[in-house]
Amino acid sequence: MSELFPDYKAPWEAEDHTLLRDQAAKFFAREVTPNQERWAEQHQVDRELWNKSGAAGLLCTGLPHEYGGGGGNFGHEAVVQEELALARDTAFGFSVHSTIVAHYIAAYATEAQKQRWIPAMANGEKVIGIAMTEPGTGSDLQAVRTTAIRDGDHYVINGSKTFISNATHADLMVVVAKTDTSEGARGISLFVVEVDKVEGYERGRVLQKVGQHGQDTRELTFIDMRVPAENLLGGKEGQGFFQLMEQLPRERLIIGIAGVAMAEAAVLEAIKYAKVRTAFGKPILDFQNTRFVLAECKTEVLAAKTFMDHCVQRYMDGDLDPATASMAKLLGTDKQVAIIDRCLQVFGGYGYLMEYPIAQMYAAARVQKIYGGTNEIMKELIGRSL
């Protein structure tokens, strides 16, 4: 149940979703919220957080029981993501692992690959990430320069990647590479690299970001990295671009959901602060301007939540189209940035101190409009559907 909207419940949220929400909220309050500053200082979460999350049943909730997943649907992943944001987390690469990349394995891997990788991903034994972006290639994936050349029963991969989430802890890394450099989209393939079993896989520097300081984001370099041919995702070359495109609605929707939930968390922080901070002899919530600002923010969060829930239902029904998923990402992240900015202003000078969660949320928010496809690209995709 939402603290800000106690009478609101998503139309798609069933009893098992609510039970999982409660479990996630308690887990994150205990294991995540108190550690934000420490994780920011060490530029990564504790490795055991993955194991604890798996043991609590919070990883891969939407993957089939037969492979060790939770056997749920997208709604189960959504409630966990919402509660993680409401816990004011800016460090845990949960969505990359559980909601996004795990589904590449579930959707496209061979049966043997699923049996090999999914159970360990679900229990937190193995962390997964995706190496997609390159120093000179962002959203234009057809222009990737990393190559994978077949050599007997292996592929030899060379190239470099940047902005890679979970890069420190990842045991499995999905690498986007060209298996045919003469082709564009049809020359792209995905490889699941078992990091501890290959040579030539090099982790570069930890990137110093504006926000999300506790998220282990790094550069990667592949130098004559020999990957077994059996690690080609799906077992067929040239399918990578289409695999990526098919999963984008899920990725963009979860980014939008996280954005709105983080905006909700910011409004809660601002309301609580405004009730105890005094100025001119009274709480600042008693000033009309403060009330008006927070009233607007609360209204916008609820409006955005209802749209996200509309999109979740459509995704669960199997008819969320790419344009509407782009709307979810665009709206959710735009509102996240704008609402957190207004809430930070309520804190005055204290809002500028990183020891306050509102400052951490403010610094972390801006990248949401960039990754998963920039919001400018979202507008282009929406525009093409007009």
XYZ file of C-alpha atoms in Angstrom:
386
model
C 0.000 0.000 0.000
C 1.305 3.436 -0.945
C 2.042 5.707 1.999
C 1.266 8.740 -0.158
C -1.890 7.231 -1.660
C -3.252 4.761 0.938
C -6.580 4.368 -0.886
C -5.039 3.670 -4.276
C -4.379 0.201 -5.609
C -3.331 -0.677 -9.141
C -6.109 -2.495 -11.038
C -3.693 -5.296 -11.966
C -2.366 -5.818 -8.428
C -3.601 -9.132 -7.027
C -3.117 -10.527 -3.531
C 0.147 -12.245 -4.414
C 1.510 -8.977 -5.804
C 0.617 -7.207 -2.567
C 2.254 -9.900 -0.448
C 5.431 -9.615 -2.508
C 5.289 -5.817 -2.205
C 5.149 -6.051 1.579
C 8.035 -8.525 1.638
C 10.140 -6.330 -0.655
C 9.412 -3.191 1.368
C 10.564 -4.826 4.603
C 13.654 -6.322 2.984
C 14.768 -3.075 1.353
C 14.111 -1.043 4.506
C 16.436 -3.385 6.378
C 19.106 -4.174 3.783
C 19.170 -1.237 1.362
C 18.094 2.096 2.821
C 20.627 2.197 5.713
C 23.574 1.438 3.411
C 23.239 4.107 0.738
C 26.045 6.373 1.947
C 28.462 3.501 2.508
C 27.775 2.037 -0.926
C 28.273 5.448 -2.498
C 31.697 5.679 -0.861
C 32.761 2.228 -2.074
C 31.121 2.666 -5.519
C 29.299 -0.654 -5.309
C 26.764 -2.491 -3.237
C 27.892 -5.386 -1.078
C 28.155 -8.556 -3.134
C 26.112 -10.434 -0.549
C 23.117 -8.187 -1.257
C 22.567 -10.221 -4.416
C 22.577 -13.474 -2.468
C 20.270 -12.060 0.185
C 17.867 -10.750 -2.465
C 17.814 -14.149 -4.131
C 17.191 -15.920 -0.847
C 14.308 -13.511 -0.156
C 12.711 -14.428 -3.491
C 13.083 -10.942 -4.986
C 15.204 -11.805 -8.041
C 13.797 -13.055 -11.339
C 10.246 -13.117 -9.999
C 8.876 -13.158 -13.549
C 10.861 -16.185 -14.729
C 9.415 -19.726 -14.750
C 9.468 -21.921 -11.659
C 11.022 -24.735 -13.663
C 14.259 -22.746 -13.951
C 14.274 -21.477 -10.377
C 12.447 -18.203 -11.028
C 9.465 -16.862 -9.134
C 6.898 -18.030 -11.689
C 5.183 -14.644 -11.674
C 4.401 -11.983 -14.254
C 5.575 -8.467 -15.002
C 3.469 -7.158 -12.117
C 5.646 -9.019 -9.623
C 8.738 -7.359 -11.042
C 7.007 -3.981 -11.019
C 6.117 -4.096 -7.315
C 9.672 -5.038 -6.358
C 11.037 -2.191 -8.488
C 8.578 0.284 -6.963
C 9.484 -0.696 -3.428
C 13.193 -0.448 -4.216
C 12.663 3.133 -5.399
C 10.468 3.944 -2.410
C 13.352 2.726 -0.249
C 15.289 5.653 -1.783
C 17.835 3.358 -3.408
C 20.233 4.776 -5.994
C 22.791 1.948 -5.977
C 21.363 -1.550 -6.519
C 21.448 -2.678 -10.182
C 18.349 -4.781 -9.629
C 16.398 -3.911 -12.773
C 19.345 -4.565 -15.103
C 19.795 -8.038 -13.638
C 16.278 -9.167 -12.845
C 13.791 -7.266 -14.948
C 15.770 -6.658 -18.130
C 18.735 -8.920 -18.928
C 17.391 -12.062 -17.248
C 14.573 -11.995 -19.765
C 16.998 -12.119 -22.671
C 18.050 -15.500 -21.311
C 14.481 -16.640 -20.654
C 13.259 -15.567 -24.097
C 16.101 -16.561 -26.401
C 18.448 -19.035 -24.729
C 18.505 -22.664 -25.685
C 17.124 -25.139 -23.180
C 20.628 -26.071 -22.076
C 21.553 -22.407 -21.607
C 18.452 -21.758 -19.505
C 19.189 -24.716 -17.259
C 22.776 -23.525 -16.883
C 22.230 -19.877 -16.099
C 18.758 -19.005 -14.817
C 18.777 -20.855 -11.462
C 22.025 -19.141 -10.431
C 20.646 -15.760 -11.511
C 17.458 -16.293 -9.521
C 19.204 -17.183 -6.268
C 21.806 -14.413 -6.570
C 24.742 -16.758 -7.054
C 25.448 -15.145 -10.407
C 24.931 -11.477 -11.313
C 24.252 -10.531 -14.919
C 24.738 -7.347 -16.924
C 24.713 -6.274 -20.548
C 27.607 -4.732 -22.480
C 25.896 -2.747 -25.186
C 27.081 0.876 -25.265
C 30.493 1.713 -26.723
C 32.597 4.866 -26.418
C 31.461 6.004 -29.867
C 28.120 4.231 -30.065
C 25.098 4.866 -27.879
C 21.545 4.391 -29.072
C 22.599 3.488 -32.637
C 23.288 -0.167 -31.938
C 23.782 -0.992 -35.605
C 27.039 0.958 -35.400
C 28.691 -1.188 -32.702
C 32.330 -1.962 -33.508
C 32.962 -4.888 -31.158
C 33.544 -7.979 -33.296
C 33.058 -11.701 -32.706
C 34.878 -13.859 -35.251
C 34.254 -17.602 -35.378
C 37.373 -19.698 -34.804
C 36.552 -23.383 -34.549
C 34.337 -24.016 -31.563
C 34.944 -20.519 -30.157
C 34.314 -16.880 -31.055
C 37.153 -14.397 -30.638
C 35.755 -11.111 -29.360
C 37.546 -7.762 -29.522
C 36.206 -4.349 -28.577
C 35.362 -2.004 -25.748
C 32.218 -0.995 -23.887
C 31.318 1.812 -21.509
C 28.605 2.792 -19.014
C 28.197 -0.872 -18.035
C 26.021 -1.398 -14.950
C 26.838 -4.250 -12.553
C 30.252 -4.473 -14.205
C 32.117 -5.124 -10.962
C 29.970 -7.942 -9.668
C 28.803 -9.475 -12.942
C 29.539 -13.179 -13.309
C 27.651 -13.261 -16.605
C 27.819 -10.478 -19.173
C 25.698 -10.345 -22.309
C 27.978 -8.838 -24.953
C 26.641 -7.183 -28.091
C 29.018 -7.835 -30.997
C 29.165 -7.983 -34.770
C 29.467 -11.493 -36.178
C 29.171 -10.079 -39.708
C 30.672 -6.623 -40.205
C 29.259 -6.379 -43.744
C 25.730 -6.295 -42.382
C 24.001 -3.705 -40.232
C 21.353 -4.953 -37.841
C 21.524 -8.468 -39.282
C 25.188 -8.734 -38.379
C 24.672 -8.351 -34.630
C 24.714 -11.269 -32.189
C 24.548 -11.609 -28.413
C 26.999 -13.678 -26.375
C 26.701 -14.661 -22.735
C 30.229 -14.418 -21.367
C 30.981 -16.425 -18.233
C 33.434 -13.931 -16.848
C 35.512 -16.228 -14.663
C 36.008 -18.756 -17.482
C 37.572 -16.527 -20.143
C 40.794 -14.623 -20.673
C 40.919 -11.205 -22.298
C 37.954 -9.832 -20.317
C 39.211 -6.679 -18.633
C 37.341 -4.419 -16.250
C 38.336 -0.797 -16.699
C 37.996 2.161 -14.381
C 34.956 2.769 -12.217
C 33.211 5.738 -13.803
C 32.748 8.829 -11.639
C 29.149 9.766 -12.304
C 27.049 12.766 -11.315
C 24.792 10.466 -9.310
C 24.147 6.794 -8.558
C 27.548 6.684 -6.874
C 26.839 3.298 -5.315
C 26.113 1.657 -8.667
C 29.190 -0.148 -10.029
C 29.387 1.350 -13.509
C 32.584 0.615 -15.411
C 34.305 0.348 -18.741
C 35.031 -3.077 -20.235
C 37.633 -4.161 -22.774
C 37.789 -7.439 -24.679
C 41.178 -8.462 -26.061
C 41.118 -11.667 -28.108
C 38.543 -12.987 -25.671
C 37.684 -16.566 -26.614
C 34.071 -17.421 -25.866
C 32.683 -20.911 -26.513
C 30.346 -21.036 -29.505
C 27.737 -22.633 -27.252
C 27.477 -19.267 -25.461
C 25.955 -17.600 -28.532
C 22.538 -16.611 -27.184
C 19.940 -18.755 -28.897
C 22.567 -20.619 -30.895
C 22.080 -18.658 -34.138
C 24.087 -15.712 -35.472
C 22.540 -12.433 -36.566
C 19.604 -12.420 -34.144
C 21.009 -9.972 -31.610
C 19.498 -6.736 -32.867
C 16.028 -8.230 -33.080
C 16.385 -9.779 -29.634
C 17.313 -6.375 -28.241
C 14.419 -4.609 -29.980
C 11.836 -7.125 -28.774
C 12.828 -6.529 -25.152
C 12.838 -2.723 -25.292
C 9.178 -2.212 -24.249
C 9.872 -4.109 -21.005
C 13.035 -2.098 -20.360
C 11.436 1.256 -21.057
C 8.366 0.494 -18.994
C 10.368 -0.524 -15.925
C 12.469 2.648 -16.219
C 9.267 4.706 -16.267
C 7.859 2.812 -13.288
C 11.050 3.354 -11.302
C 11.023 7.050 -12.173
C 7.500 7.628 -10.908
C 8.162 5.613 -7.744
C 11.279 7.666 -7.029
C 9.272 10.853 -7.560
C 6.742 9.513 -5.047
C 9.555 8.854 -2.583
C 10.762 12.439 -3.024
C 7.306 13.861 -2.299
C 7.109 11.781 0.877
C 10.541 13.042 1.956
C 9.540 16.641 1.295
C 6.239 16.366 3.179
C 7.914 14.832 6.221
C 10.614 17.505 6.199
C 8.117 20.350 5.745
C 6.212 19.214 8.820
C 9.245 19.440 11.135
C 11.289 22.292 9.622
C 10.286 25.636 11.037
C 10.741 29.144 9.713
C 9.410 32.370 11.170
C 7.952 30.467 14.074
C 5.952 27.798 12.236
C 6.454 24.628 10.156
C 7.174 25.456 6.522
C 4.231 23.248 5.528
C 2.015 25.990 6.965
C 3.184 28.352 4.231
C 0.831 28.407 1.263
C 3.613 28.188 -1.321
C 5.004 25.003 0.220
C 1.565 23.407 0.310
C 0.865 24.423 -3.273
C 4.160 23.008 -4.547
C 3.648 19.688 -2.778
C 0.006 19.544 -3.828
C 1.067 19.869 -7.458
C 3.758 17.226 -7.049
C 1.387 14.777 -5.370
C -1.186 15.269 -8.113
C 1.346 14.711 -10.876
C 2.693 11.556 -9.223
C -0.772 10.025 -8.996
C -1.541 10.888 -12.614
C 1.737 9.308 -13.717
C 1.119 6.215 -11.552
C -2.205 5.579 -13.232
C -0.585 5.740 -16.671
C 2.164 3.342 -15.589
C -0.469 0.953 -14.274
C -2.314 1.191 -17.585
C 0.923 0.212 -19.326
C 1.620 -2.629 -16.885
C -1.804 -4.082 -17.584
C -1.242 -3.809 -21.319
C 2.144 -5.496 -20.997
C 0.626 -8.320 -18.961
C -2.077 -8.660 -21.617
C 0.601 -8.868 -24.310
C -0.347 -5.736 -26.239
C 1.995 -2.969 -25.054
C 3.281 -1.427 -28.267
C 6.707 0.232 -28.572
C 5.271 3.755 -28.862
C 3.268 3.472 -25.635
C 6.275 1.940 -23.845
C 8.274 4.959 -25.037
C 5.575 7.226 -23.592
C 5.964 5.460 -20.245
C 9.714 5.993 -20.245
C 9.384 9.620 -21.390
C 6.677 10.579 -18.908
C 8.065 8.650 -15.950
C 11.594 10.037 -16.187
C 10.545 13.579 -17.047
C 8.293 13.633 -14.002
C 11.016 12.072 -11.862
C 13.482 14.831 -12.685
C 10.978 17.697 -12.415
C 9.279 16.575 -9.214
C 12.483 15.738 -7.360
C 13.831 19.174 -8.328
C 10.803 20.882 -6.783
C 10.951 18.701 -3.684
C 14.630 19.455 -3.176
C 13.787 23.167 -3.104
C 11.603 22.529 -0.055
C 14.743 21.486 1.837
C 16.558 24.739 1.137
C 20.312 24.482 1.686
C 20.017 21.039 3.267
C 18.750 19.696 -0.020
C 22.189 20.353 -1.471
C 23.937 18.022 0.979
C 24.554 14.468 -0.218
C 23.889 13.101 3.269
C 20.216 13.826 2.636
C 18.315 11.232 0.536
C 16.666 14.001 -1.480
C 20.092 15.114 -2.762
C 21.026 11.541 -3.662
C 17.751 11.132 -5.542
C 18.261 14.469 -7.302
C 21.744 13.528 -8.508
C 20.638 10.054 -9.571
C 17.545 11.164 -11.476
C 19.091 12.927 -14.431
C 20.536 9.812 -16.065
C 17.058 8.297 -16.266
C 16.352 10.604 -19.195
C 19.436 9.247 -20.960
C 19.676 5.491 -20.606
C 17.281 2.995 -22.102
C 17.249 5.334 -25.094
C 17.340 9.089 -24.569
C 14.045 10.881 -24.114
C 14.650 12.629 -27.415
C 14.622 9.206 -29.080
C 11.439 8.362 -27.161
C 9.786 11.436 -28.684
C 10.955 10.402 -32.166
C 9.524 6.895 -31.724
C 6.236 8.269 -30.416
C 6.148 10.762 -33.264
C 6.528 8.016 -35.858
C 3.359 6.404 -34.553
C 1.235 9.489 -35.127
